[in-house]
Short mmCIF file of C-alpha atoms and ligand atoms in Angstrom, two decimals:
data_model
loop_
_atom_site.label_atom_id
_atom_site.label_comp_id
_atom_site.label_asym_id
_atom_site.label_seq_id
_atom_site.Cartn_x
_atom_site.Cartn_y
_atom_site.Cartn_z
CA MET A 1 -0.59 -1.64 114.68
CA THR A 2 -2.60 -0.50 117.78
CA GLY A 3 -3.50 -3.27 120.21
CA ILE A 4 -0.01 -4.75 120.56
CA HIS A 5 1.78 -4.85 123.89
CA LEU A 6 4.84 -2.83 124.75
CA THR A 7 7.25 -5.76 124.55
CA ARG A 8 6.02 -6.76 121.10
CA TYR A 9 6.30 -3.16 119.95
CA LEU A 10 9.92 -2.93 121.14
CA VAL A 11 10.82 -6.26 119.62
CA GLU A 12 9.37 -5.18 116.28
CA GLN A 13 11.34 -1.88 116.46
CA GLU A 14 14.47 -3.89 117.19
CA GLN A 15 13.84 -6.19 114.19
CA GLN A 16 13.39 -3.20 111.95
CA GLY A 17 16.67 -1.79 113.13
CA LEU A 18 14.95 1.17 114.82
CA LEU A 19 16.03 0.35 118.39
CA SER A 20 19.77 0.14 118.74
CA THR A 21 20.27 -2.70 121.13
CA PRO A 22 18.43 -5.42 123.12
CA ALA A 23 19.79 -3.68 126.21
CA LEU A 24 17.78 -0.55 125.39
CA ARG A 25 14.71 -2.66 125.10
CA LEU A 26 15.25 -4.12 128.61
CA LEU A 27 15.97 -0.65 129.88
CA LEU A 28 12.74 0.69 128.55
CA GLU A 29 10.70 -2.27 129.78
CA THR A 30 12.19 -1.69 133.25
CA VAL A 31 11.19 1.98 133.13
CA ALA A 32 7.70 0.99 132.11
CA ASP A 33 7.52 -1.54 134.98
CA ALA A 34 8.69 1.01 137.51
CA CYS A 35 6.09 3.50 136.19
CA LYS A 36 3.46 0.90 136.57
CA ARG A 37 4.35 0.54 140.23
CA ILE A 38 4.49 4.35 140.76
CA GLY A 39 1.11 4.62 139.01
CA HIS A 40 -0.35 2.02 141.35
CA LEU A 41 0.70 4.01 144.43
CA VAL A 42 -0.66 7.19 142.92
CA ASN A 43 -3.98 5.40 142.25
CA GLN A 44 -4.07 4.08 145.80
CA GLY A 45 -3.91 7.62 147.15
CA GLU A 46 -4.73 7.92 150.81
CA LEU A 47 -5.11 4.12 151.01
CA GLY A 48 -1.42 3.67 150.22
CA GLY A 49 -0.33 6.04 152.94
CA ALA A 50 1.99 7.85 150.51
CA LEU A 51 0.33 11.26 150.18
CA GLY A 52 1.53 14.49 151.83
CA SER A 53 4.87 16.16 152.53
CA ASN A 54 8.06 14.37 153.34
CA GLN A 55 9.37 17.36 155.42
CA THR A 56 12.63 17.31 153.41
CA GLU A 57 14.04 19.53 150.62
CA ASN A 58 15.64 18.42 147.34
CA VAL A 59 18.81 19.92 145.84
CA GLN A 60 16.75 22.70 144.26
CA GLY A 61 15.40 23.80 147.64
CA GLU A 62 11.91 22.48 146.95
CA VAL A 63 9.95 20.69 149.65
CA GLN A 64 9.66 17.04 148.68
CA LYS A 65 6.40 15.15 148.73
CA LYS A 66 6.52 11.60 150.14
CA LEU A 67 5.72 10.34 146.64
CA ASP A 68 8.61 12.30 145.11
CA VAL A 69 10.95 10.26 147.24
CA ILE A 70 9.15 6.94 146.91
CA ALA A 71 8.89 7.25 143.11
CA ASN A 72 12.63 8.06 142.98
CA ASP A 73 13.43 4.96 145.06
CA ILE A 74 11.25 2.77 142.87
CA MET A 75 13.02 3.87 139.69
CA LEU A 76 16.45 3.45 141.32
CA GLU A 77 15.69 0.02 142.72
CA ALA A 78 14.17 -1.20 139.42
CA HIS A 79 17.45 -0.51 137.56
CA ARG A 80 19.97 -1.52 140.21
CA TRP A 81 20.77 -4.96 138.82
CA GLY A 82 19.91 -4.62 135.15
CA GLY A 83 23.48 -4.32 133.90
CA TYR A 84 22.43 -2.10 130.96
CA LEU A 85 22.79 1.23 132.78
CA SER A 86 25.96 2.90 133.81
CA GLY A 87 24.22 5.47 135.92
CA LEU A 88 21.14 7.45 136.76
CA ALA A 89 20.42 11.08 137.53
CA SER A 90 17.25 12.50 139.00
CA GLU A 91 15.68 15.82 139.84
CA GLU A 92 15.40 14.50 143.45
CA MET A 93 19.12 13.45 143.85
CA GLU A 94 21.91 15.97 144.25
CA GLN A 95 24.48 13.62 142.69
CA VAL A 96 24.40 11.12 139.94
CA GLN A 97 24.15 7.48 140.99
CA ALA A 98 26.58 5.11 139.32
CA ILE A 99 25.42 1.58 138.90
CA ASP A 100 27.89 -0.78 140.55
CA ALA A 101 27.52 -3.92 138.52
CA GLY A 102 31.01 -5.29 139.25
CA ALA A 103 33.65 -4.75 136.65
CA THR A 104 31.30 -3.93 133.78
CA HIS A 105 29.28 -0.80 133.19
CA GLY A 106 26.26 -0.63 130.98
CA GLU A 107 26.14 1.60 127.95
CA TYR A 108 23.21 3.83 128.88
CA LEU A 109 22.40 6.70 131.25
CA LEU A 110 18.94 7.29 132.56
CA LEU A 111 17.72 10.76 133.61
CA PHE A 112 14.35 11.24 135.21
CA ASP A 113 11.80 13.38 137.01
CA PRO A 114 10.27 10.71 139.26
CA LEU A 115 7.04 12.61 139.94
CA ASP A 116 6.23 15.63 137.77
CA GLY A 117 3.48 17.94 138.95
CA SER A 118 3.77 16.78 142.57
CA SER A 119 1.92 19.82 143.87
CA ASN A 120 -1.13 18.19 142.27
CA ILE A 121 -0.83 14.83 143.94
CA ASP A 122 -2.70 15.66 147.11
CA VAL A 123 -5.60 17.19 145.15
CA ASN A 124 -5.98 14.09 142.89
CA VAL A 125 -4.97 15.80 139.62
CA THR A 126 -2.80 14.16 136.94
CA VAL A 127 0.92 13.76 137.60
CA GLY A 128 3.57 11.71 135.80
CA THR A 129 7.11 10.42 135.44
CA ILE A 130 9.41 11.90 132.77
CA PHE A 131 12.55 10.05 131.47
CA SER A 132 15.39 10.55 129.08
CA VAL A 133 18.02 7.99 127.86
CA LEU A 134 21.55 8.88 126.81
CA ARG A 135 24.46 6.73 125.72
CA ILE A 136 27.86 6.46 127.36
CA ALA A 137 30.91 4.73 125.96
CA ALA A 138 30.55 1.08 127.17
CA GLY A 139 32.79 0.38 130.12
CA SER A 140 32.91 3.97 131.29
CA PRO A 141 31.85 4.75 134.85
CA ALA A 142 28.99 7.32 135.12
CA SER A 143 30.61 10.55 136.22
CA GLU A 144 28.47 13.72 136.28
CA ALA A 145 30.31 15.01 133.22
CA ALA A 146 29.11 11.99 131.22
CA PHE A 147 25.48 13.17 131.66
CA LEU A 148 26.07 16.64 130.27
CA GLN A 149 25.03 15.90 126.71
CA ALA A 150 22.85 17.99 124.47
CA GLY A 151 19.22 16.78 124.06
CA THR A 152 19.92 15.83 120.40
CA ARG A 153 21.99 12.95 121.76
CA GLN A 154 18.92 11.27 123.49
CA VAL A 155 18.30 7.77 122.16
CA ALA A 156 14.86 7.59 123.80
CA ALA A 157 12.62 9.72 125.85
CA GLY A 158 9.11 9.56 127.23
CA TYR A 159 6.78 9.88 130.11
CA ALA A 160 4.14 8.01 132.09
CA LEU A 161 0.93 9.86 132.88
CA TYR A 162 -1.06 8.97 135.95
CA GLY A 163 -4.44 10.42 135.07
CA PRO A 164 -7.92 9.15 134.37
CA GLN A 165 -6.00 6.64 132.25
CA THR A 166 -2.45 5.51 133.01
CA MET A 167 -0.43 6.06 129.82
CA LEU A 168 3.09 5.64 128.54
CA VAL A 169 4.23 7.97 125.79
CA LEU A 170 7.49 7.10 124.07
CA SER A 171 9.83 8.12 121.27
CA LEU A 172 12.85 6.16 120.00
CA GLY A 173 13.62 9.00 117.54
CA HIS A 174 11.18 7.74 114.88
CA GLY A 175 7.89 9.40 115.83
CA VAL A 176 5.87 9.25 119.09
CA VAL A 177 3.66 6.40 120.28
CA GLY A 178 1.29 6.03 123.21
CA PHE A 179 0.36 3.00 125.32
CA THR A 180 -2.55 2.77 127.74
CA LEU A 181 -2.18 0.54 130.83
CA ASP A 182 -4.89 -2.12 130.96
CA ARG A 183 -5.32 -2.27 134.73
CA ASN A 184 -7.10 -5.62 134.52
CA THR A 185 -4.21 -7.43 132.85
CA GLY A 186 -1.33 -5.15 133.77
CA THR A 187 -0.27 -4.69 130.16
CA TRP A 188 0.77 -1.57 128.29
CA THR A 189 -1.22 -1.67 125.14
CA LEU A 190 -0.42 0.44 122.08
CA THR A 191 -3.34 2.93 121.60
CA GLN A 192 -1.71 5.83 119.71
CA ALA A 193 0.45 4.58 116.84
CA SER A 194 1.55 8.07 115.71
CA MET A 195 1.04 11.20 117.84
CA HIS A 196 1.14 14.45 115.87
CA ILE A 197 1.00 18.08 116.95
CA PRO A 198 -0.93 20.36 114.55
CA GLU A 199 1.15 23.29 113.31
CA GLN A 200 -1.55 25.85 114.20
CA THR A 201 -3.33 26.24 117.48
CA ARG A 202 -5.64 28.54 119.35
CA GLU A 203 -4.75 27.29 122.82
CA PHE A 204 -1.95 28.29 125.15
CA ALA A 205 -0.65 27.27 128.59
CA ILE A 206 1.22 29.58 130.92
CA ASN A 207 0.99 30.44 134.61
CA MET A 208 -0.59 33.93 134.37
CA SER A 209 0.10 34.77 138.01
CA ASN A 210 3.71 35.48 136.98
CA GLN A 211 2.80 37.97 134.28
CA ARG A 212 4.31 40.99 136.00
CA HIS A 213 7.70 39.21 136.15
CA TRP A 214 7.93 38.29 132.41
CA GLU A 215 10.32 39.75 129.95
CA GLU A 216 9.03 42.02 127.22
CA PRO A 217 8.76 39.44 124.35
CA VAL A 218 6.53 37.25 126.46
CA GLN A 219 4.45 40.21 127.65
CA ARG A 220 3.83 41.16 123.99
CA TYR A 221 3.08 37.60 122.80
CA VAL A 222 0.57 36.84 125.54
CA ALA A 223 -1.02 40.30 125.34
CA GLU A 224 -1.77 39.63 121.67
CA LEU A 225 -3.28 36.26 122.51
CA LEU A 226 -5.46 37.79 125.24
CA ALA A 227 -6.65 40.57 122.89
CA GLY A 228 -8.27 37.79 120.80
CA LYS A 229 -10.52 38.72 117.95
CA SER A 230 -10.24 42.44 118.57
CA GLY A 231 -6.40 42.39 118.58
CA SER A 232 -3.73 41.91 115.91
CA ARG A 233 -4.20 38.09 115.83
CA GLY A 234 -7.85 38.51 114.86
CA THR A 235 -8.89 35.35 116.61
CA ASP A 236 -9.73 34.23 120.17
CA PHE A 237 -7.42 31.98 122.12
CA ASN A 238 -8.23 29.58 124.88
CA MET A 239 -6.02 28.93 127.96
CA ARG A 240 -5.28 25.87 130.07
CA TRP A 241 -2.78 25.49 132.92
CA ILE A 242 -2.68 22.18 134.81
CA ALA A 243 0.62 22.84 136.59
CA SER A 244 1.80 19.32 135.73
CA MET A 245 4.04 19.75 132.68
CA VAL A 246 3.46 16.17 131.84
CA ALA A 247 -0.30 16.72 131.64
CA ASP A 248 -0.01 20.01 129.70
CA VAL A 249 2.40 18.42 127.20
CA HIS A 250 0.12 15.35 126.84
CA ARG A 251 -2.80 17.63 125.91
CA ILE A 252 -0.52 19.40 123.35
CA LEU A 253 0.61 16.07 121.89
CA THR A 254 -3.12 15.16 121.67
CA ARG A 255 -4.74 18.28 120.24
CA GLY A 256 -1.99 20.92 119.88
CA GLY A 257 -1.28 24.09 121.85
CA ILE A 258 1.71 26.06 123.04
CA PHE A 259 3.24 25.58 126.56
CA MET A 260 5.38 28.32 128.09
CA TYR A 261 7.40 28.56 131.23
CA PRO A 262 9.53 31.63 130.48
CA ARG A 263 12.35 32.95 132.51
CA ASP A 264 11.22 35.80 134.79
CA ALA A 265 12.39 38.35 137.21
CA ARG A 266 11.46 36.53 140.38
CA GLU A 267 14.87 34.83 140.53
CA PRO A 268 17.04 36.66 138.08
CA GLY A 269 19.94 34.21 138.52
CA LYS A 270 17.83 31.32 137.16
CA ALA A 271 17.15 30.76 133.48
CA GLY A 272 13.64 29.48 134.23
CA LYS A 273 11.88 27.05 136.54
CA LEU A 274 11.94 23.87 134.55
CA ARG A 275 14.91 21.52 134.50
CA LEU A 276 16.77 21.01 131.21
CA MET A 277 17.90 17.46 131.80
CA TYR A 278 14.78 15.95 133.38
CA GLU A 279 11.93 17.97 131.88
CA ALA A 280 12.82 20.21 128.94
CA ASN A 281 15.03 17.82 126.96
CA PRO A 282 12.82 14.73 127.08
CA MET A 283 9.68 16.79 126.36
CA SER A 284 11.38 18.70 123.53
CA PHE A 285 12.48 15.42 121.99
CA LEU A 286 8.89 14.17 122.07
CA VAL A 287 7.41 17.41 120.77
CA GLU A 288 9.83 17.56 117.87
CA GLN A 289 9.26 13.92 117.04
CA ALA A 290 5.53 14.76 116.84
CA GLY A 291 6.17 17.58 114.43
CA GLY A 292 6.21 20.44 116.95
CA ALA A 293 9.00 22.81 118.04
CA ALA A 294 10.73 23.64 121.34
CA THR A 295 13.00 26.62 122.17
CA ASN A 296 14.14 28.59 125.16
CA GLY A 297 13.16 31.81 123.30
CA HIS A 298 16.52 32.07 121.67
CA GLN A 299 17.57 28.64 120.51
CA ARG A 300 16.34 25.09 120.03
CA ILE A 301 16.29 23.41 123.45
CA LEU A 302 17.76 20.15 122.09
CA ASP A 303 20.87 22.04 120.93
CA ILE A 304 21.77 23.53 124.35
CA GLU A 305 25.05 22.13 125.68
CA PRO A 306 24.36 21.65 129.43
CA ALA A 307 26.79 23.09 131.85
CA GLN A 308 25.22 21.61 135.00
CA LEU A 309 23.14 18.61 135.88
CA HIS A 310 20.39 20.56 137.59
CA GLU A 311 20.42 23.39 135.08
CA ARG A 312 17.16 25.34 134.56
CA VAL A 313 15.81 26.62 131.26
CA ALA A 314 13.01 28.77 129.79
CA VAL A 315 10.60 26.61 127.77
CA PHE A 316 8.39 27.38 124.83
CA LEU A 317 7.07 24.22 123.13
CA GLY A 318 4.25 22.81 121.08
CA SER A 319 2.53 23.85 117.84
CA ARG A 320 5.30 25.00 115.49
CA HIS A 321 3.82 28.29 114.21
CA GLU A 322 3.19 29.67 117.70
CA VAL A 323 6.61 28.59 119.01
CA GLU A 324 8.28 30.20 116.02
CA ARG A 325 6.31 33.37 116.59
CA VAL A 326 7.16 33.84 120.25
CA THR A 327 10.78 32.87 119.61
CA GLY A 328 10.88 35.50 116.86
CA TYR A 329 9.70 38.16 119.33
CA HIS A 330 12.82 37.44 121.43
CA ALA A 331 15.00 38.25 118.46
CA SER A 332 13.40 41.57 117.57
P1 LIG B 401 7.82 19.11 139.72
O1 LIG B 401 6.54 18.71 140.35
O2 LIG B 401 8.60 17.97 139.19
O3 LIG B 401 8.67 19.99 140.67
O4 LIG B 401 7.49 19.95 138.41
C1 LIG B 401 6.50 20.97 138.46
C2 LIG B 401 6.73 21.85 137.28
C3 LIG B 401 5.97 21.45 136.02
O5 LIG B 401 5.43 20.17 136.05
C4 LIG B 401 4.82 22.51 135.94
O6 LIG B 401 4.60 22.82 134.65
C5 LIG B 401 5.34 23.63 136.72
O7 LIG B 401 6.26 23.16 137.70
C6 LIG B 401 4.25 24.35 137.50
O8 LIG B 401 4.78 25.46 138.10
P2 LIG B 401 3.92 26.57 138.84
O9 LIG B 401 3.47 25.94 140.09
O10 LIG B 401 4.89 27.72 139.02
O11 LIG B 401 2.79 26.94 137.94
MN1 LIG B 402 8.77 18.17 137.09
MN1 LIG B 403 9.40 16.19 140.12
#
């Protein structure tokens, strides 16, 4: 099946009854188009004049990069007139944006992280765009409450990766596929027909600089990994940390591993750093669809009923056996 273009893939999924509506196909094609444009700006780097700080803060109090804002605008603009969306929500916008398409409202909601890993943009390291699609009763306006759905309700999720290759990784709830952008022709071409995460791994990803702030179960789990062959695990583990979740998750979807961003004592009021709706839910959907697991240390991430749009969550995801082990340590 590899070699076909994104449109053909989506049409085939629709014909097989695996993609619920033609509107969803248009929505996903529009996301892919917007990602192509964001990817082009990322590739242009200094030549496009879009690097550096924007001197503004987002709703979470983080300094925005120029490209955070531009990528957000590109995604908003791309969907403004499509008619299939009722509203959008983004990490970079305090409030949800309802689509004003006259009297009718589309039947989908789009949530996104316009530029993930933006601290890496100025140093020319992989960044990406993460997205999640939910359904809303047709005809309903997009209030904030309509977005507060558990991750199990996602009808599609994915990300674009702006790295050595520009890629689009997607799940419609029937496995995970990957497309590579052919920059000569501008087409997304299917290159990974079925991405799968091995159950076992000997590679982990965590920001070790926060070690002193972690809770006991994470201290114990990582200490055992670091002890390697001479410790209770009896084998050596390797570590990677790119600081772009999208790039770390892509590595895990490609060759396995466990990714962790636990809650820690730096900001006791926050459940973690990563955002449930724009990062944890779409990535957990992909990881589960690829045979892996994703928890917050206590429960499956996709089962969490969100209370707030910009809610944070602890994240443990990737190869099933390791995620189950560290989750088990939280219970004991
Ligand atoms: P964003 O650039 O959208 O704010 O997300 C950054 C996130 C995530 O991509 C990454 O895994 C993590 O922050 C890195 O955090 P540290 O800088 O604390 O390692
Ligand atoms: Mn992010
Ligand atoms: Mn971001």
